Tab-separated table of C-alpha atoms in Angstrom:
chain	number	residue	atom	x	y	z
S	103	UNK	CA	121.234	-63.784	96.039
S	104	UNK	CA	119.510	-61.394	93.650
S	105	UNK	CA	119.369	-62.483	90.019
S	106	UNK	CA	117.446	-61.317	86.969
S	107	UNK	CA	118.758	-63.661	84.265
S	108	UNK	CA	120.310	-67.100	83.795
S	109	UNK	CA	123.816	-67.127	85.266
S	110	UNK	CA	126.062	-69.771	86.885
S	111	UNK	CA	125.320	-69.398	90.602
S	112	UNK	CA	127.109	-70.568	93.717
S	113	UNK	CA	125.364	-73.693	94.984
S	114	UNK	CA	125.392	-73.606	98.789
S	115	UNK	CA	122.661	-73.976	101.442
S	116	UNK	CA	123.426	-70.454	102.662
S	117	UNK	CA	122.446	-68.928	99.306
S	118	UNK	CA	118.882	-68.735	98.026
S	119	UNK	CA	118.342	-67.062	94.635
S	120	UNK	CA	115.593	-64.471	94.404
S	121	UNK	CA	114.421	-63.527	90.922
S	122	UNK	CA	114.043	-59.805	90.298
S	123	UNK	CA	111.300	-58.115	88.338
S	124	UNK	CA	109.284	-61.338	88.397
S	125	UNK	CA	112.109	-63.433	86.926
S	126	UNK	CA	111.731	-67.099	87.876
S	127	UNK	CA	115.082	-68.770	88.649
S	128	UNK	CA	115.211	-72.483	87.932
S	129	UNK	CA	117.202	-73.422	91.038
S	130	UNK	CA	115.359	-75.481	93.688
S	131	UNK	CA	113.752	-73.384	96.441
S	132	UNK	CA	114.371	-70.152	94.508
S	133	UNK	CA	112.219	-67.155	95.356
S	134	UNK	CA	110.733	-64.430	93.193
S	135	UNK	CA	109.987	-60.816	94.084
S	136	UNK	CA	106.516	-60.452	92.513
S	137	UNK	CA	104.243	-61.983	95.172
S	138	UNK	CA	102.550	-60.389	98.154
S	139	UNK	CA	103.578	-56.830	98.981
S	140	UNK	CA	106.124	-56.134	96.257
S	141	UNK	CA	107.669	-53.550	93.917
S	142	UNK	CA	108.753	-55.985	91.201
S	143	UNK	CA	107.254	-53.686	88.562
S	144	UNK	CA	109.759	-51.015	89.637
S	145	UNK	CA	112.779	-53.268	89.119
S	146	UNK	CA	114.061	-51.349	86.038
S	147	UNK	CA	114.577	-48.408	88.403
S	148	UNK	CA	115.238	-50.154	91.700
S	149	UNK	CA	117.462	-53.057	90.523
S	150	UNK	CA	118.258	-55.426	93.413
S	151	UNK	CA	116.205	-53.247	95.769
S	152	UNK	CA	113.009	-54.870	94.449
S	153	UNK	CA	114.361	-58.121	95.905
S	154	UNK	CA	115.478	-56.496	99.162
S	155	UNK	CA	112.001	-54.946	99.488
S	156	UNK	CA	110.342	-58.342	99.020
S	157	UNK	CA	112.594	-59.903	101.666
S	158	UNK	CA	111.818	-57.037	104.053
S	159	UNK	CA	108.069	-57.443	103.583
S	160	UNK	CA	107.779	-61.244	103.357
S	161	UNK	CA	110.518	-62.935	105.388
S	162	UNK	CA	110.073	-63.363	109.149
S	163	UNK	CA	111.552	-65.371	112.009
S	164	UNK	CA	115.215	-64.883	111.076
S	165	UNK	CA	117.918	-63.279	113.198
S	166	UNK	CA	120.347	-62.489	110.381
S	167	UNK	CA	119.819	-61.741	106.700
S	168	UNK	CA	122.454	-61.699	103.958
S	169	UNK	CA	122.150	-59.877	100.642
S	170	UNK	CA	124.383	-60.395	97.608
S	171	UNK	CA	124.106	-60.640	93.818
S	172	UNK	CA	124.346	-63.363	91.209
S	173	UNK	CA	127.676	-61.920	90.032
S	174	UNK	CA	128.920	-60.333	93.296
S	175	UNK	CA	129.500	-62.676	96.230
S	176	UNK	CA	131.232	-62.110	99.557
S	177	UNK	CA	134.605	-63.852	99.914
S	178	UNK	CA	134.498	-65.547	103.311
S	179	UNK	CA	137.751	-67.505	103.108
S	180	UNK	CA	140.395	-65.693	105.208
S	181	UNK	CA	143.048	-68.090	103.874
S	182	UNK	CA	142.424	-67.148	100.246
S	183	UNK	CA	145.395	-65.306	98.727
S	184	UNK	CA	143.242	-62.337	97.730
S	185	UNK	CA	141.414	-61.962	101.052
S	186	UNK	CA	143.396	-58.846	102.063
S	187	UNK	CA	142.185	-57.082	98.905
S	188	UNK	CA	138.886	-55.371	98.102
S	189	UNK	CA	137.710	-57.170	94.954
S	190	UNK	CA	138.659	-60.458	93.355
S	191	UNK	CA	137.630	-61.044	89.740
S	192	UNK	CA	137.001	-64.669	88.855
S	193	UNK	CA	135.225	-66.107	85.849
S	194	UNK	CA	132.130	-68.176	86.607
S	195	UNK	CA	133.795	-71.514	85.897
S	196	UNK	CA	132.677	-74.678	87.706
S	197	UNK	CA	136.012	-74.709	89.551
S	198	UNK	CA	135.661	-71.146	90.823
S	199	UNK	CA	132.031	-71.640	91.783
S	200	UNK	CA	133.000	-74.797	93.671
S	201	UNK	CA	135.668	-72.820	95.539
S	202	UNK	CA	133.074	-70.221	96.552
S	203	UNK	CA	130.595	-72.928	97.528
S	204	UNK	CA	133.230	-74.513	99.770
S	205	UNK	CA	133.447	-71.354	101.864
S	206	UNK	CA	131.750	-71.425	105.239
S	207	UNK	CA	130.063	-68.064	105.910
S	208	UNK	CA	128.854	-69.147	109.347
S	209	UNK	CA	131.932	-68.128	111.394
S	210	UNK	CA	131.829	-64.624	109.885
S	211	UNK	CA	128.091	-64.305	110.432
S	212	UNK	CA	128.304	-65.517	114.024
S	213	UNK	CA	131.264	-63.271	114.831
S	214	UNK	CA	129.477	-60.232	113.453
S	215	UNK	CA	126.154	-61.143	115.066
S	216	UNK	CA	127.757	-61.618	118.494
S	217	UNK	CA	128.806	-57.959	118.326
S	218	UNK	CA	125.494	-56.840	116.748
S	219	UNK	CA	127.649	-55.976	113.776
S	220	UNK	CA	127.228	-55.857	110.014
S	221	UNK	CA	129.303	-57.574	107.323
S	222	UNK	CA	129.859	-55.219	104.391
S	223	UNK	CA	132.019	-55.084	101.260
S	224	UNK	CA	135.363	-53.433	101.793
S	225	UNK	CA	135.033	-49.695	101.299
S	226	UNK	CA	135.620	-48.395	97.774
S	227	UNK	CA	137.992	-45.452	97.331
S	228	UNK	CA	136.424	-43.143	94.759
S	229	UNK	CA	139.245	-40.685	94.126
S	230	UNK	CA	136.672	-37.904	94.526
S	231	UNK	CA	133.943	-37.075	97.001
S	232	UNK	CA	130.819	-39.236	96.918
S	233	UNK	CA	128.851	-36.282	95.612
S	234	UNK	CA	131.396	-35.416	92.912
S	235	UNK	CA	131.718	-39.041	91.798
S	236	UNK	CA	127.932	-39.271	91.514
S	237	UNK	CA	127.816	-36.049	89.510
S	238	UNK	CA	130.447	-37.417	87.094
S	239	UNK	CA	128.775	-40.810	86.616
S	240	UNK	CA	125.092	-39.876	86.870
S	241	UNK	CA	122.836	-36.795	86.919
S	242	UNK	CA	123.521	-33.940	89.308
S	243	UNK	CA	119.817	-33.076	89.514
S	244	UNK	CA	119.124	-36.487	91.045
S	245	UNK	CA	121.676	-35.822	93.784
S	246	UNK	CA	119.929	-32.555	94.564
S	247	UNK	CA	116.629	-34.449	94.859
S	248	UNK	CA	118.325	-36.997	97.119
S	249	UNK	CA	119.672	-34.223	99.337
S	250	UNK	CA	116.216	-32.728	99.723
S	251	UNK	CA	114.602	-36.130	100.310
S	252	UNK	CA	116.994	-37.001	103.145
S	253	UNK	CA	116.440	-33.634	104.802
S	254	UNK	CA	112.668	-34.002	104.393
S	255	UNK	CA	112.299	-37.548	105.704
S	256	UNK	CA	115.384	-38.730	107.654
S	257	UNK	CA	116.309	-36.050	110.157
S	258	UNK	CA	119.002	-38.002	112.033
S	259	UNK	CA	120.654	-38.905	108.745
S	260	UNK	CA	120.498	-35.307	107.548
S	261	UNK	CA	122.917	-34.322	110.320
S	262	UNK	CA	125.518	-36.653	108.779
S	263	UNK	CA	124.736	-35.871	105.162
S	264	UNK	CA	127.572	-33.409	104.611
S	265	UNK	CA	130.051	-35.873	106.127
S	266	UNK	CA	128.826	-38.573	103.764
S	267	UNK	CA	128.767	-36.550	100.551
S	268	UNK	CA	132.302	-35.225	101.088
S	269	UNK	CA	133.753	-38.644	101.947
S	270	UNK	CA	136.144	-40.238	99.457
S	271	UNK	CA	135.042	-43.743	100.521
S	272	UNK	CA	131.783	-45.608	99.926
S	273	UNK	CA	130.340	-48.979	100.948
S	274	UNK	CA	129.239	-50.262	97.524
S	275	UNK	CA	126.913	-52.774	95.888
S	276	UNK	CA	123.842	-52.740	98.200
S	277	UNK	CA	125.227	-55.837	99.950
S	278	UNK	CA	125.363	-56.812	103.619
S	279	UNK	CA	125.005	-59.576	106.174
S	280	UNK	CA	123.205	-57.977	109.093
S	281	UNK	CA	120.956	-58.498	112.093
S	282	UNK	CA	117.350	-58.493	110.934
S	283	UNK	CA	116.521	-55.394	112.970
S	284	UNK	CA	119.330	-53.424	111.322
S	285	UNK	CA	118.148	-54.493	107.866
S	286	UNK	CA	114.492	-53.742	108.622
S	287	UNK	CA	115.272	-50.288	110.052
S	288	UNK	CA	117.496	-49.525	107.086
S	289	UNK	CA	114.844	-50.556	104.568
S	290	UNK	CA	112.126	-48.539	106.311
S	291	UNK	CA	114.242	-45.388	106.259
S	292	UNK	CA	115.579	-45.998	102.756
S	293	UNK	CA	112.112	-46.430	101.290
S	294	UNK	CA	110.895	-43.227	102.901
S	295	UNK	CA	113.784	-41.394	101.277
S	296	UNK	CA	113.312	-43.056	97.879
S	297	UNK	CA	109.552	-42.480	97.908
S	298	UNK	CA	110.289	-38.792	98.376
S	299	UNK	CA	112.914	-38.884	95.617
S	300	UNK	CA	110.265	-40.345	93.300
S	301	UNK	CA	108.212	-37.166	93.697
S	302	UNK	CA	111.155	-34.929	92.839
S	303	UNK	CA	112.855	-36.515	89.815
S	304	UNK	CA	112.027	-37.075	86.175
S	305	UNK	CA	113.158	-40.541	85.129
S	306	UNK	CA	115.091	-40.563	81.839
S	307	UNK	CA	114.527	-43.069	79.050
S	308	UNK	CA	118.122	-44.281	79.329
S	309	UNK	CA	117.952	-47.800	80.808
S	310	UNK	CA	121.107	-47.237	82.871
S	311	UNK	CA	120.535	-43.737	84.212
S	312	UNK	CA	116.923	-44.441	85.162
S	313	UNK	CA	118.238	-46.702	87.952
S	314	UNK	CA	118.250	-43.644	90.213
S	315	UNK	CA	116.918	-45.382	93.372
S	316	UNK	CA	119.501	-48.180	93.146
S	317	UNK	CA	122.385	-45.731	92.647
S	318	UNK	CA	121.222	-43.518	95.501
S	319	UNK	CA	120.696	-46.499	97.813
S	320	UNK	CA	124.396	-47.335	97.625
S	321	UNK	CA	125.201	-43.852	98.849
S	322	UNK	CA	122.424	-43.920	101.430
S	323	UNK	CA	123.788	-47.164	102.883
S	324	UNK	CA	127.076	-45.383	103.579
S	325	UNK	CA	125.105	-42.546	105.200
S	326	UNK	CA	123.066	-45.024	107.259
S	327	UNK	CA	126.207	-46.699	108.589
S	328	UNK	CA	127.670	-43.289	109.484
S	329	UNK	CA	124.454	-42.437	111.327
S	330	UNK	CA	123.799	-45.699	113.177
S	331	UNK	CA	127.477	-46.634	113.705
S	332	UNK	CA	127.197	-50.452	113.939
S	333	UNK	CA	130.373	-52.505	114.319
S	334	UNK	CA	131.538	-53.360	110.806
S	335	UNK	CA	133.336	-56.391	109.429
S	336	UNK	CA	134.615	-55.525	105.952
S	337	UNK	CA	135.332	-58.445	103.614
S	338	UNK	CA	136.260	-58.706	99.920
S	339	UNK	CA	133.787	-59.314	97.124
S	340	UNK	CA	134.220	-61.776	94.264
S	341	UNK	CA	132.893	-60.510	90.932
S	342	UNK	CA	132.185	-63.240	88.381
S	343	UNK	CA	131.147	-61.013	85.459
S	344	UNK	CA	133.964	-59.212	83.600
S	345	UNK	CA	131.549	-56.421	82.613
S	346	UNK	CA	130.557	-55.652	86.211
S	347	UNK	CA	132.152	-52.869	88.231
């Protein structure tokens, strides 16, 4: 569970906070992303990816890895009234956090793992193509750099690039529960692409728009799923911050 500031977190053995950009969470057994092989210093650009990179480089001997955020958590309760939806917004009250902590993610993880599948957030309908939505919300020049980077470094993915960028649906948030091998392969390919992007873009001073790698990674995850075609189990996401998308 990536976090970069104090926030009421779900307390459950399945969730371990990892502080981003060197942030030190106070929860017992919390991790931080600034030891060993790390990119914590790039967190202002890479957002939660600095934590995902640390996990990729440091964690071993696990079959399945789950990635979520301090304010975005998978909803694993199929009996919850909002389970058929895509997003449920709940304030971070003790009652709501207790409800989330009472969920048992194990049946979902085991069901997905038995099929070598990946748990992902329910797909987000953009109302425009992925490329057009990115152009509206971010900088078009960064998309052009992304296009070149994929074609330069990820040849299998490049064959699916047009399908991805014209899709009206995206798998958002840089979240998953996946077999370790899927996660490791994804991270290796993603970092090759983003390292190439770094050579092609000029990062703006704007603290939001400079998060180019994090924004592009969301789109690349959709491309990666289209390319690799793992079985998917789509579940809703609970958002506990009213300012979060």
